C-alpha cells in the first residue's frame, strides 16, 4: 500500500479511491462544536491572537441542501437499521446543526465500515456534546455487539473558569468511541509502568525468597459450563482454570497463595509483570500546551502519543491506517513513526500542505498526493474552480501563512504573511499577494506598493500564475531594497507559481519559527515502497 494524501470531500474520496476491506484502522476526529464554527486558526509569533482564519467547514455542518442530500442517501442505502435510527433522530432533534452533523457523519461512517477489513477497528474522537448521539449512529452501523470501549481522555489538567461565571464542573475530557468490524479484531495489549503507589497498593505479599507478588484468582471463568475442571482443593470445591495435576505442581513449587480460610489463589510476581494494562480512562497523556515541543500552532492538534497508543493497540507493522479528517496529520505522523502504511484525507489544500511539511521530518519517506496541484495545469484548474483554495495552496508553496478573514470578503490586497525578526528583535511582516488570472500588469505591482506603505511592511511578494511582463519587473525594481544588517532584500519580489513549484522561496531574512506553524522535530522513519 502506497502512503497517500487526498485533497477533497472524504465521502467522494472514500467512494472513488478506497477499496472495500483495504484498511486496518480508521481514526477520525471530525470537527463539531455546537457553540462555534470550526476554523483553522493561525497565531502570530507573539501569540496575540488570530492573524488568519480559514473557515474550512463554512456550511458543511448546517442543515441545508447538502445535509438533506446526505439524509436521502442514507434512506436509500438499503441499511434499514441506520435509516430508521436517523429518521427517529430527525424527528426528535429537528433540522438543526446537530442533525446536519449526525447525517453527514452517518453517510461517511457507512463508507468507513465498508473500507475496514474484517479484523479492523474504528476510533471516533469527539467531545461530550455529541458523543451520545454518535454512539447511537455507530451502534446502528456496526451493531451494538461491536462496541468495544468508550475511552475517556483527560486532555486538560483543570479549567478555572469560575471567575467567568461558570456553573458546572470543569470540562477536561474528550470521548473516543472504539468499535470493531468483527470479533476477530487485531489487538495488542498495552501496558503503562507501575507507579510506586500502585506497587505499594497491589503487591503486598512476599514469598519465601522475598519476591513481591499479588494474589490472582484461579477459578475458571464461566464455571463448569465453560469446561473448567471441577474438583476439591484444600477443602474448597470449585471450577478451576487449571487441572488438579497442575494445581499440585504449582503447590509443590510454592506458587500458590492460601488465604486464612485455606482458599487458594495464584501468585503474580512483580518482577514478571509487564506493567499496568491500559484501561479506558487515559490520564497519562496530556494535551498540547503552549510550550509543548511538538505543537504546530494548529488548534485541533492532538498529541502523537495519543495516536501512537491507538495505532499500537489495534494494528501491526505494515497495516494501513486511515484518517478521513486528517487536519494537521497527527494520525499520519503516528502511523509513519510506527511503520504503518497510511491514508489521509482533508478538504483543504492548506491542511495537506501542513502535513507535507510535517512529513519532511522523516528521512526517506515516500508518498503520493492526490487532488492538489503538482504542475501548472493542476494549478490553473484549481484557480478556476476555487480561487480561495488556490490562494491558500499558493501561499503554502513559499511557506507563508494564509491571511485574513472568511471565505468571502475583502482581504485588503493581502493573501498571505511571512513573519521575520528585525535587528532589534521586532516582528516584521512580508505580505504576499496571489494572482491566479491571466490579466496581470503593472497596476497590480503598484497596488502591492500601496499595501506595503499602508501596512508599513518592508517586503512584498507578488505570487503569480501568469509570468510577469518586463514592465512589471521594472516597476518592482523601482521599489528599492529593505536593508537588514549587511544584507539587502528587494522590497517587491515577483515569484511565479511555476518557480514556487520547483522550490523557489522569497528572499527574506531568517523566518521566525512560529510564523505559520512550527517545523516538526526530525523523526526516524522507514522508507515506504511504491506498488
Short mmCIF file of C-alpha atoms in Angstrom, two decimals:
data_model
loop_
_atom_site.label_atom_id
_atom_site.label_comp_id
_atom_site.label_asym_id
_atom_site.label_seq_id
_atom_site.Cartn_x
_atom_site.Cartn_y
_atom_site.Cartn_z
CA UNK A 1 0.00 0.00 0.00
CA UNK A 2 1.41 3.37 -1.05
CA UNK A 3 1.10 6.13 1.53
CA UNK A 4 -1.41 8.63 0.17
CA UNK A 5 -2.76 12.10 0.89
CA UNK A 6 -6.03 13.11 -0.74
CA UNK A 7 -7.44 16.60 -1.08
CA UNK A 8 -11.21 16.59 -1.34
CA UNK A 9 -14.50 15.69 0.31
CA UNK A 10 -13.76 12.48 2.18
CA UNK A 11 -17.09 10.98 1.13
CA UNK A 12 -16.11 11.29 -2.54
CA UNK A 13 -12.59 10.02 -1.90
CA UNK A 14 -13.84 7.02 0.07
CA UNK A 15 -16.28 6.04 -2.67
CA UNK A 16 -13.95 6.64 -5.59
CA UNK A 17 -10.49 5.73 -4.30
CA UNK A 18 -10.57 3.47 -1.21
CA UNK A 19 -11.25 -0.21 -1.87
CA UNK A 20 -13.60 -2.36 0.19
CA UNK A 21 -11.88 -4.08 3.14
CA UNK A 22 -8.50 -2.47 2.49
CA UNK A 23 -7.95 -0.60 5.78
CA UNK A 24 -6.91 -1.97 9.18
CA UNK A 25 -7.64 1.05 11.35
CA UNK A 26 -9.79 4.15 10.97
CA UNK A 27 -9.18 7.08 13.30
CA UNK A 28 -11.33 10.17 12.84
CA UNK A 29 -11.66 13.40 14.75
CA UNK A 30 -14.48 15.15 12.85
CA UNK A 31 -14.95 18.83 13.66
CA UNK A 32 -18.03 19.75 15.60
CA UNK A 33 -18.88 22.16 18.37
CA UNK A 34 -22.40 23.35 18.94
CA UNK A 35 -21.18 26.75 20.09
CA UNK A 36 -18.69 27.67 17.37
CA UNK A 37 -17.65 27.21 13.76
CA UNK A 38 -14.58 25.05 13.32
CA UNK A 39 -11.84 27.10 11.75
CA UNK A 40 -8.19 26.69 11.02
CA UNK A 41 -6.62 29.38 13.18
CA UNK A 42 -3.10 30.66 12.99
CA UNK A 43 -1.49 32.87 15.59
CA UNK A 44 1.15 35.49 15.14
CA UNK A 45 4.62 34.78 16.56
CA UNK A 46 3.75 36.88 19.59
CA UNK A 47 0.70 34.71 20.24
CA UNK A 48 -1.55 37.74 20.38
CA UNK A 49 -4.46 36.13 18.59
CA UNK A 50 -5.66 35.02 15.23
CA UNK A 51 -3.96 36.64 12.29
CA UNK A 52 -5.63 34.36 9.80
CA UNK A 53 -8.83 32.41 9.85
CA UNK A 54 -9.91 29.95 7.21
CA UNK A 55 -13.42 28.57 7.57
CA UNK A 56 -12.75 25.11 6.23
CA UNK A 57 -16.21 23.84 7.00
CA UNK A 58 -18.17 27.03 6.42
CA UNK A 59 -21.53 25.49 5.56
CA UNK A 60 -20.85 21.78 5.97
CA UNK A 61 -22.45 21.29 9.36
CA UNK A 62 -25.61 23.37 8.91
CA UNK A 63 -28.91 21.91 7.75
CA UNK A 64 -29.41 22.66 4.09
CA UNK A 65 -29.30 21.02 0.68
CA UNK A 66 -26.09 19.12 1.41
CA UNK A 67 -27.42 17.66 4.67
CA UNK A 68 -30.77 16.88 3.05
CA UNK A 69 -28.95 15.09 0.25
CA UNK A 70 -26.90 13.05 2.72
CA UNK A 71 -30.05 12.13 4.62
CA UNK A 72 -31.63 10.93 1.39
CA UNK A 73 -28.56 8.84 0.58
CA UNK A 74 -28.85 7.06 3.92
CA UNK A 75 -32.56 6.45 3.34
CA UNK A 76 -31.70 4.79 0.01
CA UNK A 77 -28.66 2.89 1.29
CA UNK A 78 -30.54 -0.39 1.92
CA UNK A 79 -29.38 -0.11 5.52
CA UNK A 80 -32.81 -0.01 7.12
CA UNK A 81 -31.32 -0.11 10.61
CA UNK A 82 -29.38 3.13 10.24
CA UNK A 83 -32.13 4.70 8.11
CA UNK A 84 -34.75 4.05 10.81
CA UNK A 85 -32.44 5.38 13.52
CA UNK A 86 -31.56 8.52 11.56
CA UNK A 87 -35.23 9.15 10.81
CA UNK A 88 -36.03 8.86 14.52
CA UNK A 89 -33.24 11.26 15.43
CA UNK A 90 -34.51 13.79 12.89
CA UNK A 91 -37.98 13.53 14.38
CA UNK A 92 -36.51 14.19 17.83
CA UNK A 93 -33.86 16.82 17.05
CA UNK A 94 -35.43 18.60 14.11
CA UNK A 95 -33.45 20.13 11.27
CA UNK A 96 -30.67 21.87 13.15
CA UNK A 97 -26.86 21.91 13.21
CA UNK A 98 -26.63 18.78 15.35
CA UNK A 99 -28.88 16.83 12.99
CA UNK A 100 -26.87 18.04 9.99
CA UNK A 101 -23.69 16.87 11.71
CA UNK A 102 -25.13 13.44 12.53
CA UNK A 103 -26.48 12.99 9.00
CA UNK A 104 -23.21 13.99 7.37
CA UNK A 105 -21.35 11.65 9.74
CA UNK A 106 -23.75 8.73 9.17
CA UNK A 107 -23.27 8.63 5.41
CA UNK A 108 -19.48 8.72 5.91
CA UNK A 109 -19.44 6.11 8.68
CA UNK A 110 -21.26 3.69 6.37
CA UNK A 111 -18.38 4.07 3.91
CA UNK A 112 -15.76 3.82 6.64
CA UNK A 113 -17.18 0.50 7.80
CA UNK A 114 -17.08 -0.72 4.19
CA UNK A 115 -13.37 0.00 3.76
CA UNK A 116 -12.43 -1.70 7.05
CA UNK A 117 -11.04 -5.22 6.93
CA UNK A 118 -12.84 -7.86 8.99
CA UNK A 119 -10.03 -7.56 11.55
CA UNK A 120 -10.21 -3.77 11.52
CA UNK A 121 -11.22 -1.23 14.17
CA UNK A 122 -12.58 2.31 14.22
CA UNK A 123 -11.87 5.02 16.81
CA UNK A 124 -14.09 8.12 16.66
CA UNK A 125 -12.79 11.09 18.65
CA UNK A 126 -15.44 13.57 19.82
CA UNK A 127 -16.49 15.74 22.72
CA UNK A 128 -19.36 15.07 25.16
CA UNK A 129 -21.73 17.41 23.33
CA UNK A 130 -22.24 14.85 20.54
CA UNK A 131 -20.77 11.55 21.76
CA UNK A 132 -24.09 10.07 22.90
CA UNK A 133 -25.74 10.71 19.52
CA UNK A 134 -22.70 9.40 17.66
CA UNK A 135 -22.77 6.20 19.69
CA UNK A 136 -26.37 5.59 18.57
CA UNK A 137 -25.28 6.09 14.95
CA UNK A 138 -22.30 3.77 15.37
CA UNK A 139 -24.43 1.11 17.10
CA UNK A 140 -26.77 1.18 14.11
CA UNK A 141 -23.94 0.84 11.58
CA UNK A 142 -21.59 -1.59 13.34
CA UNK A 143 -24.06 -3.35 15.65
CA UNK A 144 -24.24 -2.99 19.42
CA UNK A 145 -22.13 -6.14 19.84
CA UNK A 146 -19.22 -4.44 18.03
CA UNK A 147 -18.98 -1.64 20.58
CA UNK A 148 -15.72 -2.22 22.46
CA UNK A 149 -14.96 0.81 24.66
CA UNK A 150 -15.85 4.38 25.45
CA UNK A 151 -12.43 5.84 26.18
CA UNK A 152 -12.21 8.97 28.30
CA UNK A 153 -9.14 11.06 27.51
CA UNK A 154 -8.31 13.71 30.09
CA UNK A 155 -6.77 16.34 27.84
CA UNK A 156 -6.69 19.25 30.31
CA UNK A 157 -5.37 19.45 33.85
CA UNK A 158 -8.10 21.80 35.07
CA UNK A 159 -10.35 24.59 33.85
CA UNK A 160 -10.55 27.54 36.19
CA UNK A 161 -13.43 29.49 34.65
CA UNK A 162 -15.20 30.26 37.92
CA UNK A 163 -14.32 33.91 37.51
CA UNK A 164 -16.20 33.91 34.22
CA UNK A 165 -19.39 32.82 35.95
CA UNK A 166 -19.31 29.11 35.16
CA UNK A 167 -21.87 26.92 36.90
CA UNK A 168 -20.58 23.45 36.05
CA UNK A 169 -17.79 21.00 36.86
CA UNK A 170 -14.59 21.53 34.90
CA UNK A 171 -14.85 20.10 31.39
CA UNK A 172 -11.50 18.45 30.92
CA UNK A 173 -12.12 15.33 28.83
CA UNK A 174 -12.78 14.10 25.31
CA UNK A 175 -14.51 10.88 24.33
CA UNK A 176 -13.12 8.25 21.95
CA UNK A 177 -15.60 5.60 20.79
CA UNK A 178 -13.96 2.30 19.87
CA UNK A 179 -15.73 -0.18 17.55
CA UNK A 180 -14.60 -3.26 15.64
CA UNK A 181 -15.92 -4.73 12.42
CA UNK A 182 -15.89 -8.31 13.75
CA UNK A 183 -14.92 -10.37 16.78
CA UNK A 184 -11.57 -11.15 15.14
CA UNK A 185 -10.14 -7.66 15.51
CA UNK A 186 -6.41 -7.06 15.73
CA UNK A 187 -5.47 -6.44 19.35
CA UNK A 188 -2.14 -5.83 21.08
CA UNK A 189 -2.40 -5.44 24.84
CA UNK A 190 -0.66 -2.27 26.01
CA UNK A 191 0.73 -1.50 29.45
CA UNK A 192 1.82 1.53 31.41
CA UNK A 193 4.60 1.44 34.03
CA UNK A 194 3.60 0.73 37.63
CA UNK A 195 3.86 3.68 39.94
CA UNK A 196 5.31 3.30 43.44
CA UNK A 197 1.82 3.91 44.80
CA UNK A 198 0.35 1.15 42.62
CA UNK A 199 3.07 -1.30 43.67
CA UNK A 200 2.57 -0.50 47.35
CA UNK A 201 -1.20 -0.96 47.00
CA UNK A 202 -1.27 -4.12 44.86
CA UNK A 203 1.92 -6.09 45.52
CA UNK A 204 1.55 -6.51 49.26
CA UNK A 205 2.96 -10.05 49.71
CA UNK A 206 6.43 -11.61 49.61
CA UNK A 207 7.27 -15.26 49.09
CA UNK A 208 9.98 -17.19 50.91
CA UNK A 209 12.60 -15.75 48.54
CA UNK A 210 11.48 -12.19 49.25
CA UNK A 211 9.88 -11.66 45.83
CA UNK A 212 6.90 -9.30 45.89
CA UNK A 213 3.63 -10.58 44.48
CA UNK A 214 -0.11 -10.07 44.41
CA UNK A 215 -2.68 -12.85 44.53
CA UNK A 216 -4.81 -13.65 41.49
CA UNK A 217 -7.91 -15.84 41.06
CA UNK A 218 -7.59 -19.47 39.97
CA UNK A 219 -11.29 -20.15 39.45
CA UNK A 220 -12.30 -20.78 35.85
CA UNK A 221 -14.26 -18.01 34.10
CA UNK A 222 -17.75 -19.25 33.27
CA UNK A 223 -17.58 -22.13 35.72
CA UNK A 224 -18.11 -25.77 34.80
CA UNK A 225 -20.42 -24.78 31.93
CA UNK A 226 -17.34 -23.48 30.08
CA UNK A 227 -15.48 -26.76 30.52
CA UNK A 228 -13.38 -25.79 33.52
CA UNK A 229 -12.44 -28.81 35.70
CA UNK A 230 -14.32 -29.16 38.99
CA UNK A 231 -12.58 -30.66 42.00
CA UNK A 232 -11.86 -30.13 45.68
CA UNK A 233 -8.67 -28.41 46.74
CA UNK A 234 -7.75 -27.81 50.36
CA UNK A 235 -11.38 -28.11 51.43
CA UNK A 236 -12.84 -25.90 48.68
CA UNK A 237 -14.65 -27.31 45.65
CA UNK A 238 -14.71 -25.04 42.64
CA UNK A 239 -14.48 -24.99 38.87
CA UNK A 240 -10.79 -24.19 38.46
CA UNK A 241 -8.89 -22.79 35.50
CA UNK A 242 -6.11 -25.41 35.81
CA UNK A 243 -6.18 -29.17 36.15
CA UNK A 244 -5.68 -30.86 39.51
CA UNK A 245 -2.24 -32.12 38.49
CA UNK A 246 -1.19 -28.59 37.50
CA UNK A 247 -2.52 -27.29 40.81
CA UNK A 248 -0.40 -29.86 42.61
CA UNK A 249 2.69 -28.83 40.63
CA UNK A 250 2.08 -25.18 41.50
CA UNK A 251 1.70 -26.12 45.17
CA UNK A 252 4.95 -28.09 45.14
CA UNK A 253 6.77 -25.14 43.51
CA UNK A 254 5.46 -22.69 46.12
CA UNK A 255 3.37 -20.78 43.59
CA UNK A 256 0.06 -20.86 45.47
CA UNK A 257 -1.23 -18.27 47.90
CA UNK A 258 -3.53 -19.55 50.66
CA UNK A 259 -5.95 -17.27 52.49
CA UNK A 260 -6.82 -17.59 56.18
CA UNK A 261 -9.67 -19.94 55.29
CA UNK A 262 -7.42 -22.13 53.18
CA UNK A 263 -8.83 -20.87 49.89
CA UNK A 264 -6.21 -20.98 47.14
CA UNK A 265 -5.19 -18.20 44.76
CA UNK A 266 -2.31 -17.78 42.34
CA UNK A 267 0.79 -15.59 42.62
CA UNK A 268 1.61 -12.78 40.19
CA UNK A 269 5.18 -11.64 40.83
CA UNK A 270 6.11 -8.00 40.43
CA UNK A 271 9.34 -8.81 38.57
CA UNK A 272 7.36 -10.78 35.94
CA UNK A 273 4.68 -8.21 35.17
CA UNK A 274 4.70 -6.06 32.04
CA UNK A 275 3.08 -3.13 33.81
CA UNK A 276 -0.47 -1.96 34.35
CA UNK A 277 -2.83 -2.89 31.49
CA UNK A 278 -4.13 0.27 29.83
CA UNK A 279 -7.67 0.97 30.98
CA UNK A 280 -10.45 3.00 29.36
CA UNK A 281 -9.65 6.23 31.25
CA UNK A 282 -6.47 7.84 29.91
CA UNK A 283 -4.93 10.40 32.25
CA UNK A 284 -1.27 9.79 31.45
CA UNK A 285 -1.28 11.54 28.04
CA UNK A 286 -1.70 15.28 28.37
CA UNK A 287 -2.87 17.80 25.83
CA UNK A 288 -0.58 20.10 23.88
CA UNK A 289 0.25 23.15 25.94
CA UNK A 290 1.69 26.34 24.53
CA UNK A 291 5.30 25.26 25.13
CA UNK A 292 5.00 21.61 24.08
CA UNK A 293 7.81 20.94 21.56
CA UNK A 294 5.59 19.06 19.07
CA UNK A 295 2.94 21.78 18.97
CA UNK A 296 2.42 23.14 15.45
CA UNK A 297 0.03 26.02 16.27
CA UNK A 298 -2.87 24.04 14.84
CA UNK A 299 -5.87 24.39 17.16
CA UNK A 300 -7.33 20.86 16.92
CA UNK A 301 -3.93 19.13 17.01
CA UNK A 302 -3.73 16.00 19.18
CA UNK A 303 -0.52 14.67 20.76
CA UNK A 304 1.34 12.00 18.81
CA UNK A 305 1.42 9.82 21.95
CA UNK A 306 -2.38 9.57 21.87
CA UNK A 307 -2.39 8.30 18.29
CA UNK A 308 0.57 6.02 18.93
CA UNK A 309 -1.42 4.28 21.66
CA UNK A 310 -4.42 3.75 19.39
CA UNK A 311 -2.33 2.60 16.43
CA UNK A 312 -0.17 0.29 18.56
CA UNK A 313 -3.19 -1.37 20.17
CA UNK A 314 -5.18 -2.06 17.00
CA UNK A 315 -2.65 -2.57 14.20
CA UNK A 316 0.56 -4.40 13.38
CA UNK A 317 3.56 -3.08 11.41
CA UNK A 318 2.66 -2.79 7.74
CA UNK A 319 -1.08 -2.38 8.41
CA UNK A 320 -2.99 0.51 6.85
CA UNK A 321 -4.23 3.47 8.94
CA UNK A 322 -6.88 5.83 7.51
CA UNK A 323 -7.72 9.30 8.84
CA UNK A 324 -10.54 10.86 6.77
CA UNK A 325 -10.38 14.21 8.65
CA UNK A 326 -6.61 14.35 8.89
CA UNK A 327 -6.19 18.06 9.71
CA UNK A 328 -2.55 18.67 10.64
CA UNK A 329 -1.75 14.96 10.29
CA UNK A 330 -1.10 13.60 13.77
CA UNK A 331 -2.51 10.17 12.88
CA UNK A 332 -0.36 10.19 9.74
CA UNK A 333 2.68 11.11 11.83
CA UNK A 334 1.98 8.33 14.33
CA UNK A 335 1.44 5.74 11.60
CA UNK A 336 4.67 6.67 9.84
CA UNK A 337 6.62 6.58 13.09
CA UNK A 338 5.27 3.10 13.90
CA UNK A 339 5.96 1.76 10.39
CA UNK A 340 2.33 1.51 9.29
CA UNK A 341 1.06 2.48 5.87
CA UNK A 342 -1.39 5.39 5.87
CA UNK A 343 -4.07 7.30 4.01
CA UNK A 344 -5.05 10.86 4.89
CA UNK A 345 -7.95 12.90 3.52
CA UNK A 346 -8.73 16.57 4.09
CA UNK A 347 -10.96 19.15 2.45
CA UNK A 348 -8.41 21.99 2.47
CA UNK A 349 -5.23 22.34 0.48
CA UNK A 350 -3.84 24.20 3.46
CA UNK A 351 -4.07 21.09 5.68
CA UNK A 352 -2.44 18.95 3.00
CA UNK A 353 0.42 21.45 2.76
CA UNK A 354 0.93 21.43 6.53
CA UNK A 355 1.06 17.63 6.55
CA UNK A 356 3.57 17.56 3.70
CA UNK A 357 5.86 19.88 5.63
CA UNK A 358 5.33 17.85 8.78
CA UNK A 359 6.31 14.66 6.96
CA UNK A 360 9.60 16.27 5.95
CA UNK A 361 10.73 15.42 9.50
CA UNK A 362 11.07 11.78 8.34
CA UNK A 363 14.08 10.71 6.32
CA UNK A 364 13.44 8.75 3.13
CA UNK A 365 9.65 8.98 3.25
CA UNK A 366 7.71 8.48 0.02
CA UNK A 367 4.03 9.08 -0.62
CA UNK A 368 1.52 10.21 -3.24
CA UNK A 369 -0.63 13.33 -3.07
CA UNK A 370 -3.91 13.30 -4.98
CA UNK A 371 -6.12 16.30 -5.73
CA UNK A 372 -3.58 19.05 -5.03
CA UNK A 373 -1.76 20.74 -7.89
CA UNK A 374 1.62 19.27 -8.78
CA UNK A 375 2.08 21.17 -12.04
CA UNK A 376 0.88 24.29 -13.81
CA UNK A 377 -2.13 22.59 -15.37
CA UNK A 378 -3.33 21.49 -11.94
CA UNK A 379 -2.73 24.97 -10.54
CA UNK A 380 -4.75 26.57 -13.34
CA UNK A 381 -7.58 24.13 -12.77
CA UNK A 382 -7.67 24.90 -9.05
CA UNK A 383 -7.60 28.66 -9.69
CA UNK A 384 -10.64 28.31 -11.93
CA UNK A 385 -12.57 26.01 -9.58
CA UNK A 386 -11.92 27.79 -6.27
CA UNK A 387 -9.86 30.95 -6.05
CA UNK A 388 -9.71 30.85 -2.25
CA UNK A 389 -8.38 27.32 -2.12
CA UNK A 390 -5.91 28.34 -4.83
CA UNK A 391 -4.72 31.29 -2.73
CA UNK A 392 -4.27 29.17 0.41
CA UNK A 393 -2.43 26.48 -1.52
CA UNK A 394 -0.25 29.02 -3.35
CA UNK A 395 0.94 30.81 -0.22
CA UNK A 396 1.85 27.46 1.35
CA UNK A 397 4.31 26.88 -1.51
CA UNK A 398 6.50 29.70 -0.21
CA UNK A 399 6.00 28.87 3.49
CA UNK A 400 3.63 31.77 4.10
CA UNK A 401 0.51 31.56 6.22
CA UNK A 402 -2.87 32.49 4.75
CA UNK A 403 -4.21 35.86 5.73
CA UNK A 404 -7.46 37.26 6.71
CA UNK A 405 -10.99 36.64 7.34
CA UNK A 406 -13.56 34.34 5.95
CA UNK A 407 -14.21 32.53 2.74
CA UNK A 408 -15.66 35.60 1.10
CA UNK A 409 -14.88 39.25 1.53
CA UNK A 410 -12.18 41.85 1.01
CA UNK A 411 -8.64 40.99 2.03
CA UNK A 412 -7.11 44.44 1.62
CA UNK A 413 -4.70 43.18 -1.03
CA UNK A 414 -3.05 40.66 1.32
CA UNK A 415 -3.35 36.93 0.74
CA UNK A 416 -0.52 35.70 2.94
CA UNK A 417 2.08 36.70 5.52
CA UNK A 418 5.63 35.66 6.35
CA UNK A 419 6.94 36.81 9.72
CA UNK A 420 10.57 37.52 10.48
CA UNK A 421 12.64 39.34 13.07
CA UNK A 422 14.45 42.62 12.53
CA UNK A 423 17.78 43.50 14.15
CA UNK A 424 16.09 44.80 17.29
CA UNK A 425 14.03 41.55 17.51
CA UNK A 426 10.93 43.38 16.37
CA UNK A 427 8.45 41.21 14.48
CA UNK A 428 8.21 42.27 10.83
CA UNK A 429 5.90 41.02 8.09
CA UNK A 430 6.38 40.24 4.44
CA UNK A 431 3.00 40.44 2.72
CA UNK A 432 2.02 38.11 -0.11
CA UNK A 433 -0.34 38.92 -2.97
CA UNK A 434 -1.56 35.97 -5.07
CA UNK A 435 -2.86 36.30 -8.62
CA UNK A 436 -4.37 33.32 -10.41
CA UNK A 437 -5.67 35.01 -13.55
CA UNK A 438 -4.20 35.89 -16.92
CA UNK A 439 -4.62 39.65 -16.71
CA UNK A 440 -1.63 40.69 -14.67
CA UNK A 441 0.09 44.00 -15.21
CA UNK A 442 1.92 46.99 -13.79
CA UNK A 443 -1.12 48.33 -11.83
CA UNK A 444 -1.04 45.22 -9.63
CA UNK A 445 2.60 45.87 -8.69
CA UNK A 446 1.68 49.48 -7.86
CA UNK A 447 -1.20 48.20 -5.74
CA UNK A 448 1.24 45.99 -3.80
CA UNK A 449 3.47 49.01 -3.25
CA UNK A 450 0.48 50.78 -1.74
CA UNK A 451 -0.20 47.84 0.55
CA UNK A 452 3.40 47.98 1.82
CA UNK A 453 3.03 51.66 2.61
CA UNK A 454 -0.34 51.19 4.29
CA UNK A 455 0.79 48.21 6.37
CA UNK A 456 4.29 49.59 6.98
CA UNK A 457 5.61 46.24 5.75
CA UNK A 458 9.21 46.10 4.48
CA UNK A 459 8.76 43.35 1.84
CA UNK A 460 6.02 42.33 -0.59
CA UNK A 461 5.80 39.08 -2.56
CA UNK A 462 3.83 39.02 -5.82
CA UNK A 463 2.97 35.34 -6.41
CA UNK A 464 1.53 34.87 -9.89
CA UNK A 465 0.28 32.02 -12.03
CA UNK A 466 0.96 34.04 -15.20
CA UNK A 467 4.60 35.07 -15.85
CA UNK A 468 5.24 38.80 -15.28
CA UNK A 469 5.89 41.24 -18.09
CA UNK A 470 9.13 43.21 -18.35
CA UNK A 471 7.35 46.48 -17.33
CA UNK A 472 6.09 44.67 -14.20
CA UNK A 473 9.63 43.60 -13.31
CA UNK A 474 10.85 47.16 -13.86
CA UNK A 475 8.09 48.54 -11.64
CA UNK A 476 9.01 46.03 -8.91
CA UNK A 477 12.68 47.05 -9.10
CA UNK A 478 11.73 50.68 -8.59
CA UNK A 479 10.53 49.87 -5.07
CA UNK A 480 14.13 49.59 -3.90
CA UNK A 481 15.54 47.47 -1.11
CA UNK A 482 14.99 46.65 2.54
CA UNK A 483 18.29 46.59 4.43
CA UNK A 484 18.92 44.39 7.44
CA UNK A 485 22.46 44.29 8.76
CA UNK A 486 24.83 43.93 5.83
CA UNK A 487 22.23 42.38 3.53
CA UNK A 488 19.72 43.93 1.14
CA UNK A 489 16.40 42.40 0.11
CA UNK A 490 14.23 43.61 -2.80
CA UNK A 491 11.13 45.26 -1.40
CA UNK A 492 8.92 43.87 -4.18
CA UNK A 493 9.70 40.32 -5.30
CA UNK A 494 7.88 38.52 -8.11
CA UNK A 495 7.69 34.72 -7.96
CA UNK A 496 5.78 32.61 -10.45
CA UNK A 497 3.77 29.55 -9.39
CA UNK A 498 5.94 27.52 -11.75
CA UNK A 499 9.09 28.59 -9.87
CA UNK A 500 7.41 28.04 -6.50
CA UNK A 501 6.50 24.50 -7.57
CA UNK A 502 10.21 23.96 -8.24
CA UNK A 503 11.04 25.11 -4.70
CA UNK A 504 11.89 28.78 -5.15
CA UNK A 505 11.39 30.84 -1.97
CA UNK A 506 11.30 34.59 -1.32
CA UNK A 507 14.50 36.40 -0.37
CA UNK A 508 13.71 37.45 3.19
CA UNK A 509 15.58 37.47 6.49
CA UNK A 510 15.54 34.42 8.74
CA UNK A 511 11.92 33.44 9.23
CA UNK A 512 10.52 33.23 12.75
CA UNK A 513 9.82 29.56 13.52
CA UNK A 514 6.39 30.34 14.91
CA UNK A 515 5.15 32.35 11.98
CA UNK A 516 2.72 29.92 10.44
CA UNK A 517 3.38 26.62 12.11
CA UNK A 518 6.40 25.11 13.75
CA UNK A 519 8.55 22.61 11.90
CA UNK A 520 8.26 19.13 13.38
CA UNK A 521 11.33 17.59 15.02
CA UNK A 522 13.29 15.11 12.96
CA UNK A 523 11.91 11.59 13.10
CA UNK A 524 13.27 8.22 12.08
CA UNK A 525 11.04 6.54 9.54
CA UNK A 526 11.20 3.59 7.20
CA UNK A 527 11.05 4.37 3.50
CA UNK A 528 7.74 3.28 2.06
CA UNK A 529 7.85 1.32 -1.17
CA UNK A 530 5.60 2.06 -4.13
CA UNK A 531 3.42 -0.71 -5.51
#
